[in-house]
Amino acid sequence: MRSVTSLLRANRLLSLRKPLFRTPPPLTSHPTKKSFTTTAPHYKFQISLPKRKPEVNMGSDMTAKNGKPFDRAALEQLMKRRFFYTPAFDIYGGVSGLYDYGPPGSALTTNIVDIWRKHFVLEEDMLEVDCTMLTPHEVLKTSGHVDKFADWMCKDPKTGEIFRADHLVEEVLESRLKGDKEARGVKVEEKEEDPKKKKKKVKSIPVVKLEDAVVKEYEETLAKIDNYNGEELGLLMKQYNIKNPATGGELLPPVAFNLMFQTSIGPSSNLPGYLRPETAQGQFLNFQKLLEFNNQAMPFASASIGKSFRNEISPRSGLLRVREFLMAEIEHFVDPSGGKKHPRFNEVKDVELELLNREVQLSGKTHVSTTKIGDAVASGLVDNETLGYFLARIQLFLLRIGCDPKKIRFRQHMANEMAHYAADCWDAELLTSYGWIECVGCADRSAYDLSVHMNKTGAPLQVSERREKPLEFEEWVVDIEKKKFGPKFKKDAKTVETALESLAEDLREKLSLDLSKDGKIVIDVPNVGDGKVELTKDLVTIEKRKRVEHTREFTPNVIEPSFGIGRIFYALCEHTYWSREGDEARGVLSFPPTVAPTKVLIGPLFGQKTEFKSYSQALKAKLRKLGISSRIDESGVSIGKRYARNDELGTPLGITIDFQTLEDNTYTLRDRDTTKQVRGDIDQICEAISQLVEGTASWEDIAARLPAFESADAE
Amino acid sequence: MRSVTSLLRANRLLSLRKPLFRTPPPLTSHPTKKSFTTTAPHYKFQISLPKRKPEVNMGSDMTAKNGKPFDRAALEQLMKRRFFYTPAFDIYGGVSGLYDYGPPGSALTTNIVDIWRKHFVLEEDMLEVDCTMLTPHEVLKTSGHVDKFADWMCKDPKTGEIFRADHLVEEVLESRLKGDKEARGVKVEEKEEDPKKKKKKVKSIPVVKLEDAVVKEYEETLAKIDNYNGEELGLLMKQYNIKNPATGGELLPPVAFNLMFQTSIGPSSNLPGYLRPETAQGQFLNFQKLLEFNNQAMPFASASIGKSFRNEISPRSGLLRVREFLMAEIEHFVDPSGGKKHPRFNEVKDVELELLNREVQLSGKTHVSTTKIGDAVASGLVDNETLGYFLARIQLFLLRIGCDPKKIRFRQHMANEMAHYAADCWDAELLTSYGWIECVGCADRSAYDLSVHMNKTGAPLQVSERREKPLEFEEWVVDIEKKKFGPKFKKDAKTVETALESLAEDLREKLSLDLSKDGKIVIDVPNVGDGKVELTKDLVTIEKRKRVEHTREFTPNVIEPSFGIGRIFYALCEHTYWSREGDEARGVLSFPPTVAPTKVLIGPLFGQKTEFKSYSQALKAKLRKLGISSRIDESGVSIGKRYARNDELGTPLGITIDFQTLEDNTYTLRDRDTTKQVRGDIDQICEAISQLVEGTASWEDIAARLPAFESADAE
């Protein structure tokens, strides 16, 4: 069992999109701990996050596809052995947080992206764009990334070591709690991750019993660890006497470290730029052109697939926290006035999602409730139809690529996790051995992004819509007699004019009456004279006039589903990994045929013999024509070993060419998951493969119509 | 007509992959100009590049698809209007050399990449990898990029302006030659490109007649402009009195500017890194893992598709010279001992290529000869089968995506263009209005890349091959008596031992005889004593021994086809662009259906009417099931206008839904290129579309079997 606070932290630990402007952390000081203050008096929002009881399986207790305990070490070994991925620059010693994808990993990614494109872009005519990663300073200054996209780090001035402050506090407190448990005689399970690092960094876990109140305080601090700012983290480190775990050396106070990679564009070094931290900005900046491309029709969505970058302070957790990663982001632009309806919502309203809502989290529970998205929107739990539509579509996508339905949930952001402008936000989380991992964020970002760029550049990132019926209305208009106005007020003329313009509608009406009655009015104009200005009839007139508006202008709101493809990739591998009974060294990755890196293994029994070779080649060519990828394995090892190799590569189907093939042109076809085989002629086999890959037939269907074959070669 | 030297420069101007270690420029001083010296005495190779006569159409004379003069301005306007691409960060004023691709551009790129992957990766079981763009300093130091991947720039100390030295010299000399022509009464055509920039930078073209000898000298300098190093460019600037064209101000001497974007990985700034300038390095570094993945079998190829970066000093030429670009690179690893044969060479040997070989270029001509690749390899013109195989495959790819066969040629690198280690190198060049543009480089890079990384890291980037028959041989072995050797030579022991180990085979034999005869030998050991060391029998023995080698180790050679996808994209647009007779404002992009961004326009005659809407949706859904992308255009404009819009988007097919459709469920199908229409029921129309998109039928086939339809709505 992991500590009771782990669940909440697991939720946050690996947040995909760093919230930019989230409402700050809760500052209610708990009675058992010293209170600390903040210099930010505008921090209003306070909640207290009680302890959480994990009610679903946590990572370390996670079961594999076959219900057996999940063995992460075995999977990661397999993935490196089969070159799904590898630390980048390995032969140069590697760079943490950078990974290369080998052939199966690259193909798996390509297939996930391909399905993503079909499922979202093509299905809904989204406007896909491909924008540059290099981004000038000004753009990211406007978006808020330059100022807020940072983590807190502290340095050991003696050793030069750098720690991510929240991670350090977390690590030390966890270690103390563990020591406390041991002191209390509770058996503590060793964490699998980073055993080397742990040993190196933390000298040894102090087996020291803590006061009950201290335990409680530590647990509460850990539960809120993602919410502290730098100053608060610094105070925590003082309060809890947290130092360099390896040397005991004093650390400098936390400083903000911006997570963007900086560079300089052009030769003169006067155009600082960054590698984009997300693909979204390029889509916002091109809004006008996209709207025009869409013939001015609303709503519409743009989409982008590409690499983004985040200069993590000390990346861990393998593929889940990396410095360069593939994202797929959708920006759905919608008119905020119509309740953010979605025309296709009806198609998904009965999709059932596991929802972990804000109230449940606040009550300290993690109980998910299975809810039809139609009901969730109707009850107001999910803010609007468009957001709900995408939550359902995200789930359908995750299922389509093969994620385990029992390991998908949608967690609503707590109010203090969200940006202040966000209307609602849900993360699609996938359960992995690292806990529940945010793999897709789906936020209603309101009009924030378009507004800031419009305000900065003046570009009309807006929709101008012709009203079906022109809007007619009357309004009080203030006119001034410029010729006399200037000479009278001189340098104050502009100020007085502005004061007049900003008069409220009802006040204008009253002043109009005064003016016709008294021939003059007095208005408040701060900083001019004594703050009161008298205006006579010859200087100003106020009258009611009719106005007709033919167009309506509005800034669209944005619903943003944002996918971390690398995280989905990794979670999918965990979800589909298992090992056969009695053969635990041999892993299987049960990818659905559509995402599997290679669909078919062609295994000629005696691959080196010319007659077998020509059969393999012919078969491969035939499959290629059908658009099905295959791999010939002519190596001298037994067919069983070759199957095992391809089970690890997730290849769903295997064809054997044996002596009988040479006689009657029949082949055996093997199903990866059941290891059952059938036999058929080339047309039957190819038809079966096509149907299995397209998903129009299951293995059971195939096994029902083609004769079973018992392999002579033991698997 | 462009100047006679333009052709050569056009060849070089936009070189895709900056040669890293090319043999340096010719230094023979021409009699008519002052000679200049170089500090690099090891520069041995000298050739003189005579003037070239362009014998094929140059850019400005280029004809469009329909034989009419090509209008670049119209195409670029179309591409921006239809959002194929746009300057990135446009609303922030833009950043030169950075472009975003809009929906049609993004789809076109995706389709080109998809065909590339099928044509190369899937067709030949290449091992695709996806490596990081962030690359640590050390890797690119080893590869040579840190030291050599640079251009020369010079700064105006007063204004701060920065010029790329070779471009500046070129621009000024060209301008003077133009002035000379005008002075001689020759009409000079205005260049279309950058009229604003030109006007701003160069005050006015000096209409000054030059001496004939000076004209000749300028032209020769221009012909060699890409070959000068910084010092030489500085001397040219002095010699020709080249200053800031705008202000006349003195410029500082050229300094090297490395073209890689630099950044810092991690928080401590002690790991400098760059954005990769090519995808190749990641493939080299993973060689061992790739070889293992391939079951140790040779030859094999890896491939990678991804963005690379180049911090151009002052990018111009639109999409042809950008700072962030998509590359697709293949590294084909081959055993150098077997003559670099390719198993599938026979399949392509009759493919005919337009080859512009080194000798023809040296003779000052640009005559291409149509040659079967089989003959070119047989005659030795193309170095080996593997290189030849890829040249043919590159051409087949370019044709497959729709490039004009008359605008493709392969130009062999001159000896001084190539890296010193390269065996042979050919560029696939596409003719555009900017001249012949290198779009694919195809080089035999020998064992260079693997060797440098192996030498640096010690990782065995080698193949160890079991010999079919063990190699038995005798060799002279030197043994030393360690116990006595150390005490005798003390600190020099290691030096003496190394000297012994490096003795040549024939010398060992002689020394062995001396030793048995005299009981001692004397060998040369520089830096020890007087450089001679005497060794007695008790210290050393030399004897002949038999050795058996079961494995053979070798460093594979690399054949590298490297594709600039953005350049191919742009050239393809030029190759497929034309405008209809009498309707020049209306462009057509005749992409083949496979690469076209959208395959089908669905144009309901009255798109806003509900009954039409449902037909459109049903048709779209049906096409989606067939895997065919379509776009519904329900806008109120005439169907002719909608066709025109989609001609510009390169949509090959259009379906109209009219009143007859509502009656009998028939549709019209329109061919973009001929504007002819046929009519059929839904199954006939969908079958026709499938066949056209798959390339199994031509429009003529369809028109022959379905009745023609005359549109009531004028186009």
XYZ file of C-alpha atoms in Angstrom, chain A residues 133-650:
518
model
C 8.429 25.189 -32.934
C 10.729 28.198 -32.823
C 8.682 30.963 -31.252
C 9.746 34.541 -30.628
C 9.835 35.876 -27.080
C 6.992 38.348 -27.525
C 4.400 35.709 -28.355
C 5.154 33.658 -25.267
C 5.379 36.779 -23.167
C 1.826 37.605 -24.192
C 0.576 34.072 -23.627
C 1.982 34.190 -20.102
C 4.589 31.462 -20.530
C 7.598 33.704 -20.074
C 6.371 34.805 -16.657
C 4.560 31.775 -15.348
C 5.774 28.624 -17.025
C 8.300 27.776 -14.353
C 9.189 25.310 -11.622
C 10.990 26.085 -8.375
C 14.520 24.879 -8.018
C 17.103 25.206 -5.306
C 20.802 24.847 -5.528
C 23.381 23.444 -3.189
C 26.014 26.190 -3.306
C 28.759 23.749 -2.282
C 28.175 20.874 -4.674
C 26.381 22.775 -7.425
C 23.593 20.175 -7.353
C 20.165 21.402 -8.339
C 16.911 20.093 -6.900
C 13.364 20.649 -7.960
C 12.022 22.105 -4.726
C 8.621 20.392 -4.610
C 10.124 17.038 -5.508
C 12.775 17.415 -2.837
C 10.304 18.266 -0.067
C 8.160 15.381 -1.213
C 11.038 12.939 -1.284
C 12.326 13.872 2.138
C 8.927 13.865 3.863
C 8.021 10.563 2.230
C 11.274 9.099 3.386
C 10.637 10.284 6.954
C 7.121 8.868 6.904
C 8.533 5.587 5.713
C 11.060 5.605 8.525
C 8.254 6.324 10.927
C 6.278 3.367 9.644
C 9.254 1.093 10.029
C 9.766 2.389 13.542
C 6.129 1.540 14.221
C 6.740 -1.954 12.904
C 4.745 -1.588 9.688
C 6.350 -3.447 6.791
C 7.320 -0.978 4.087
C 7.435 -2.105 0.503
C 10.443 -0.990 -1.540
C 9.484 1.239 -4.413
C 10.598 -0.220 -7.706
C 11.507 3.017 -9.334
C 14.995 4.367 -9.315
C 16.438 2.097 -6.645
C 19.927 3.225 -7.598
C 19.141 6.886 -7.383
C 17.389 6.566 -4.089
C 20.325 4.743 -2.599
C 22.749 7.267 -3.900
C 20.858 10.352 -2.872
C 19.286 9.483 0.426
C 21.972 8.036 2.652
C 19.554 5.799 4.450
C 15.999 6.036 5.599
C 16.002 7.235 9.211
C 14.000 4.711 11.207
C 12.592 7.330 13.539
C 9.130 7.343 15.016
C 7.400 10.685 14.524
C 4.751 12.345 16.648
C 1.257 11.535 15.419
C 0.642 15.226 14.793
C 3.810 15.461 12.698
C 2.754 12.485 10.604
C -0.562 14.160 9.968
C 1.140 17.426 9.096
C 3.558 15.748 6.684
C 0.717 13.942 4.988
C -1.234 17.118 4.580
C 1.765 18.949 3.208
C 2.351 16.152 0.737
C -1.288 16.271 -0.334
C -0.851 19.910 -1.268
C 2.704 19.718 -2.560
C 1.831 20.921 -6.064
C 0.174 24.021 -4.771
C 3.037 25.797 -3.015
C 4.878 28.674 -4.582
C 8.604 29.224 -4.255
C 8.465 31.253 -1.085
C 6.213 28.727 0.571
C 8.426 25.859 -0.484
C 11.368 27.739 0.989
C 9.498 28.159 4.267
C 8.585 24.470 4.302
C 12.223 23.566 3.799
C 13.202 25.731 6.755
C 10.355 24.531 8.905
C 11.066 20.868 8.224
C 14.840 21.274 8.125
C 15.205 19.949 4.604
C 18.744 19.885 3.229
C 20.700 18.158 0.505
C 19.802 14.528 1.269
C 23.187 13.241 0.130
C 25.467 15.647 1.967
C 23.286 17.336 4.552
C 24.429 20.649 3.081
C 22.355 23.803 3.339
C 20.419 24.733 0.197
C 19.755 28.161 -1.262
C 16.124 29.343 -1.270
C 14.031 28.209 -4.238
C 14.190 30.312 -7.397
C 11.916 30.131 -10.400
C 13.315 28.243 -13.356
C 11.485 28.820 -16.623
C 10.846 25.526 -18.336
C 11.200 26.758 -21.882
C 14.327 26.117 -23.911
C 15.700 29.456 -24.936
C 17.548 30.234 -28.131
C 18.304 33.139 -30.394
C 16.827 33.522 -33.866
C 19.010 35.038 -36.567
C 22.599 36.170 -36.393
C 22.320 39.336 -34.362
C 21.131 37.753 -31.079
C 18.510 40.458 -30.755
C 15.577 38.161 -31.387
C 15.319 35.863 -28.390
C 13.045 32.910 -28.881
C 11.972 29.660 -27.296
C 11.041 26.194 -28.369
C 7.287 26.052 -28.034
C 5.939 24.467 -24.845
C 2.698 23.512 -26.628
C 1.300 23.586 -30.163
C -1.686 25.715 -29.172
C -0.206 29.192 -29.689
C 0.334 28.671 -33.409
C -3.333 27.805 -33.764
C -4.475 30.897 -31.865
C -2.243 33.219 -33.875
C -3.673 31.883 -37.130
C -7.286 32.181 -36.009
C -8.248 34.803 -38.592
C -6.869 32.781 -41.485
C -8.530 29.629 -40.217
C -11.877 31.367 -39.920
C -11.503 32.693 -43.440
C -10.505 29.258 -44.718
C -13.688 27.941 -43.116
C -15.721 30.503 -45.093
C -16.359 32.445 -41.853
C -18.493 29.602 -40.521
C -18.585 28.873 -36.783
C -18.051 26.677 -34.845
C -14.953 24.953 -36.155
C -11.852 23.304 -34.773
C -8.209 23.481 -35.694
C -5.739 20.756 -34.825
C -2.004 20.288 -34.735
C 0.338 17.362 -34.210
C 3.945 18.075 -33.376
C 6.799 18.144 -30.950
C 6.845 20.441 -27.956
C 9.545 21.035 -25.395
C 9.879 21.449 -21.658
C 13.229 21.863 -19.952
C 12.452 19.737 -16.893
C 14.698 20.352 -13.908
C 15.335 16.686 -13.229
C 13.205 14.430 -15.373
C 12.375 10.987 -14.030
C 9.542 8.516 -14.666
C 10.838 7.320 -18.035
C 8.680 8.219 -20.992
C 6.181 10.040 -18.762
C 8.293 13.085 -18.056
C 10.487 14.042 -20.955
C 12.025 17.179 -22.356
C 10.869 16.719 -25.943
C 7.489 15.175 -26.620
C 4.839 14.665 -29.247
C 1.538 16.459 -28.708
C -1.718 16.458 -30.585
C -3.907 19.416 -29.768
C -7.337 20.530 -30.835
C -8.671 24.048 -30.460
C -12.409 24.033 -30.916
C -13.692 27.579 -31.384
C -17.265 28.144 -30.305
C -19.665 31.047 -29.886
C -20.037 31.483 -26.099
C -23.510 32.953 -26.396
C -25.337 29.798 -27.420
C -24.548 27.699 -24.358
C -21.687 25.985 -26.232
C -23.947 23.388 -27.807
C -22.405 20.778 -30.097
C -24.267 19.644 -33.220
C -23.128 16.026 -32.841
C -23.600 15.749 -29.084
C -26.564 13.440 -29.590
C -24.310 10.845 -31.188
C -22.310 10.424 -27.980
C -24.781 11.269 -25.225
C -25.077 7.644 -24.089
C -21.328 7.049 -23.826
C -20.559 6.123 -20.235
C -17.550 7.670 -18.564
C -15.908 7.094 -15.220
C -16.061 10.569 -13.735
C -14.116 11.663 -10.668
C -15.698 14.998 -9.967
C -14.528 17.950 -7.960
C -16.904 17.431 -5.030
C -15.860 13.821 -4.534
C -12.212 14.874 -4.536
C -12.967 17.661 -2.069
C -14.611 15.169 0.216
C -11.365 13.239 0.259
C -12.562 10.336 -1.833
C -11.581 9.012 -5.206
C -14.792 7.243 -5.950
C -15.570 7.418 -9.625
C -19.112 7.215 -10.806
C -20.108 5.752 -14.117
C -22.153 8.428 -15.794
C -23.624 8.897 -19.225
C -22.094 12.045 -20.649
C -25.595 13.219 -21.595
C -26.580 13.094 -17.932
C -23.355 14.730 -16.790
C -23.966 17.710 -19.056
C -27.668 17.848 -18.187
C -26.859 17.969 -14.473
C -24.237 20.655 -14.988
C -21.416 18.461 -13.725
C -19.707 18.879 -17.081
C -19.997 22.524 -18.012
C -21.339 22.309 -21.561
C -22.118 20.063 -24.519
C -18.981 20.803 -26.475
C -16.754 19.915 -23.528
C -18.871 16.810 -22.918
C -18.732 15.837 -26.570
C -14.941 15.857 -26.507
C -14.731 13.888 -23.243
C -16.774 11.142 -24.882
C -14.754 11.303 -28.091
C -11.497 11.133 -26.126
C -12.685 7.971 -24.401
C -13.719 6.428 -27.726
C -10.274 7.227 -29.094
C -8.478 5.681 -26.120
C -10.569 2.526 -26.465
C -10.025 2.429 -30.202
C -6.259 2.261 -29.814
C -6.540 -0.471 -27.198
C -6.489 1.131 -23.754
C -8.039 -0.932 -20.979
C -11.536 0.469 -20.253
C -11.037 -0.312 -16.557
C -7.952 1.893 -16.510
C -9.484 5.073 -17.915
C -11.086 7.775 -15.815
C -11.853 11.461 -16.167
C -10.832 13.671 -13.287
C -12.238 17.151 -12.958
C -9.766 19.854 -12.056
C -10.138 21.334 -8.625
C -11.024 25.007 -8.685
C -7.507 25.902 -7.542
C -5.903 23.788 -10.231
C -7.568 25.634 -13.061
C -6.585 28.845 -14.661
C -8.795 31.685 -13.412
C -10.400 32.127 -16.803
C -11.156 28.442 -17.353
C -14.800 27.410 -17.189
C -14.177 23.720 -16.557
C -11.399 21.218 -17.089
C -11.214 17.447 -17.074
C -8.195 15.207 -17.494
C -8.413 11.820 -19.100
C -6.206 9.783 -16.802
C -4.817 6.352 -17.550
C -3.882 4.017 -14.738
C -0.248 2.916 -14.900
C 2.241 1.526 -12.445
C 3.177 5.166 -11.742
C -0.402 5.853 -10.662
C -3.157 7.634 -12.544
C -1.442 9.676 -15.231
C -2.924 12.646 -16.999
C -2.688 11.734 -20.692
C -5.249 14.087 -22.183
C -6.287 17.439 -20.811
C -9.626 18.816 -21.914
C -10.224 22.392 -20.874
C -12.712 25.092 -21.622
C -10.274 28.006 -21.779
C -12.962 30.632 -22.470
C -11.828 33.553 -24.642
C -8.526 33.981 -22.842
C -5.990 33.045 -25.518
C -7.535 34.898 -28.424
C -8.133 37.948 -26.218
C -4.560 38.368 -25.001
C -3.108 38.127 -28.498
C -5.750 40.463 -29.864
C -5.078 42.998 -27.128
C -1.354 42.806 -27.734
C -1.289 42.957 -31.531
C -4.565 44.606 -32.449
C -5.302 41.794 -34.894
C -9.057 41.128 -34.905
C -9.067 37.591 -33.513
C -12.813 37.755 -33.477
C -15.859 36.642 -35.351
C -17.945 39.245 -37.062
C -21.308 37.694 -37.701
C -24.081 39.187 -39.777
C -27.190 39.366 -37.623
C -30.144 37.628 -39.195
C -32.282 40.484 -37.989
C -30.454 43.772 -37.520
C -30.376 44.873 -33.908
C -32.220 48.153 -33.469
C -31.986 50.102 -30.248
C -32.030 53.616 -28.893
C -29.219 55.134 -26.915
C -28.258 58.437 -25.332
C -25.489 60.094 -27.301
C -23.232 62.855 -25.999
C -21.932 65.323 -28.599
C -19.442 68.055 -27.856
C -18.866 71.318 -29.679
C -15.194 70.714 -30.539
C -14.552 74.302 -31.630
C -15.408 75.735 -28.253
C -14.470 72.745 -26.165
C -10.769 72.848 -26.917
C -10.170 76.516 -26.282
C -12.162 76.324 -23.061
C -10.527 73.311 -21.390
C -7.134 73.458 -23.109
C -4.866 70.678 -21.802
C -7.779 69.134 -19.894
C -10.021 68.893 -22.969
C -9.213 65.216 -23.638
C -9.794 64.251 -20.004
C -13.140 65.983 -19.869
C -14.166 64.402 -23.168
C -13.265 60.953 -21.912
C -15.270 61.554 -18.745
C -18.273 62.483 -20.871
C -17.884 59.424 -23.061
C -17.799 57.113 -20.109
C -21.017 58.402 -18.583
C -23.462 55.609 -17.884
C -26.644 55.343 -19.923
C -29.021 56.254 -17.078
C -26.875 59.190 -15.989
C -26.911 60.510 -19.545
C -30.681 60.580 -19.498
C -30.733 62.539 -16.248
C -28.073 64.983 -17.473
C -30.004 65.559 -20.675
C -32.968 66.705 -18.609
C -30.734 68.924 -16.436
C -29.175 70.457 -19.504
C -32.473 71.423 -21.084
C -33.772 72.647 -17.731
C -30.734 74.543 -16.330
C -28.772 75.153 -19.511
C -25.758 73.542 -17.824
C -24.604 70.413 -16.054
C -21.860 69.522 -13.600
C -19.974 66.260 -13.909
C -17.192 64.588 -11.953
C -13.807 64.752 -13.679
C -11.087 63.611 -11.310
C -7.787 65.490 -11.583
C -9.335 68.463 -13.335
C -9.808 71.538 -11.155
C -11.614 70.568 -7.981
C -12.860 67.370 -9.604
C -16.109 68.982 -10.774
C -16.540 70.455 -14.238
C -19.389 72.636 -15.378
C -20.538 72.308 -18.968
C -22.927 74.695 -20.637
C -25.439 74.057 -23.425
C -23.187 75.542 -26.090
C -20.429 73.058 -25.239
C -22.386 69.844 -25.069
C -25.646 68.261 -26.239
C -27.152 64.992 -25.031
C -29.908 63.324 -27.037
C -31.515 59.997 -27.626
C -30.838 58.416 -31.018
C -31.727 55.202 -32.786
C -28.960 52.785 -33.837
C -29.006 49.729 -36.049
C -26.348 47.044 -35.703
C -26.085 44.642 -38.620
C -23.200 42.593 -37.345
C -22.356 41.068 -34.046
C -18.754 40.768 -32.954
C -17.542 38.250 -30.447
C -14.383 36.481 -29.354
C -14.903 32.750 -29.589
C -14.350 30.533 -26.617
C -11.907 27.668 -26.938
C -12.400 24.070 -25.873
C -8.978 22.468 -25.917
C -8.423 18.713 -25.897
C -4.661 18.285 -25.595
C -3.078 14.841 -26.018
C 0.335 13.755 -24.777
C 1.042 11.084 -27.370
C 4.165 9.779 -25.616
C 2.245 9.240 -22.374
C -0.606 7.515 -24.175
C 2.015 5.384 -25.941
C 3.540 4.322 -22.632
C 0.220 3.742 -20.858
C -0.985 1.685 -23.818
C 2.083 -0.521 -23.517
C 1.332 -1.071 -19.817
C -2.317 -1.784 -20.564
C -1.554 -4.359 -23.223
C 1.412 -6.073 -21.565
C 1.202 -9.497 -19.958
C 3.158 -12.719 -19.864
C 2.099 -16.245 -20.471
C 1.432 -18.661 -17.645
C 4.590 -20.520 -16.799
C 6.638 -18.452 -19.215
C 7.032 -15.189 -17.365
C 10.286 -14.235 -19.055
C 8.369 -13.998 -22.290
C 6.226 -10.903 -22.589
C 3.308 -10.239 -24.860
C 2.063 -6.862 -26.021
C -1.530 -7.314 -27.101
C -1.913 -4.266 -29.317
C -5.031 -4.231 -31.468
C -4.083 -4.936 -35.090
C -4.755 -1.312 -36.137
C -2.053 0.113 -33.877
C 0.382 -2.817 -33.866
C 3.732 -1.726 -35.328
C 3.742 -4.684 -37.715
C 0.615 -6.664 -38.519
C 2.041 -9.955 -39.711
C 5.144 -12.021 -39.068
C 6.088 -14.199 -42.009
C 8.058 -17.129 -40.660
C 9.377 -19.546 -43.256
C 10.287 -22.759 -41.444
C 13.616 -22.920 -43.239
C 14.116 -19.302 -44.150
C 17.503 -19.733 -45.718
C 16.284 -22.137 -48.382
C 15.596 -20.536 -51.737
C 12.161 -22.098 -52.238
C 11.008 -20.763 -48.868
C 12.471 -17.362 -49.626
C 10.410 -16.942 -52.768
C 7.216 -17.883 -50.925
C 7.985 -15.328 -48.218
C 8.636 -12.608 -50.756
C 5.475 -13.346 -52.711
C 3.389 -13.327 -49.552
C 4.926 -10.080 -48.411
C 4.245 -8.440 -51.770
C 0.631 -9.614 -51.648
C 0.157 -8.193 -48.161
C 1.833 -4.939 -49.151
C -0.715 -4.539 -51.942
C -3.432 -4.927 -49.338
C -1.771 -2.163 -47.358
C -0.726 -4.521 -44.568
C 2.738 -4.289 -43.083
C 4.606 -7.529 -42.523
C 8.056 -8.606 -41.480
C 9.869 -11.677 -42.733
C 11.904 -13.457 -40.078
C 14.232 -15.862 -41.824
C 16.564 -16.274 -38.905
C 17.688 -19.777 -38.101
C 16.000 -19.980 -34.698
C 12.945 -22.153 -34.072
C 9.572 -20.849 -35.168
C 8.554 -20.804 -31.499
C 11.380 -18.412 -30.690
C 10.414 -16.273 -33.629
C 6.830 -16.156 -32.393
C 8.074 -15.160 -28.961
C 10.094 -12.326 -30.444
C 7.050 -11.092 -32.305
C 4.782 -11.449 -29.275
C 7.105 -8.978 -27.630
C 6.840 -6.698 -30.642
C 3.054 -6.921 -30.399
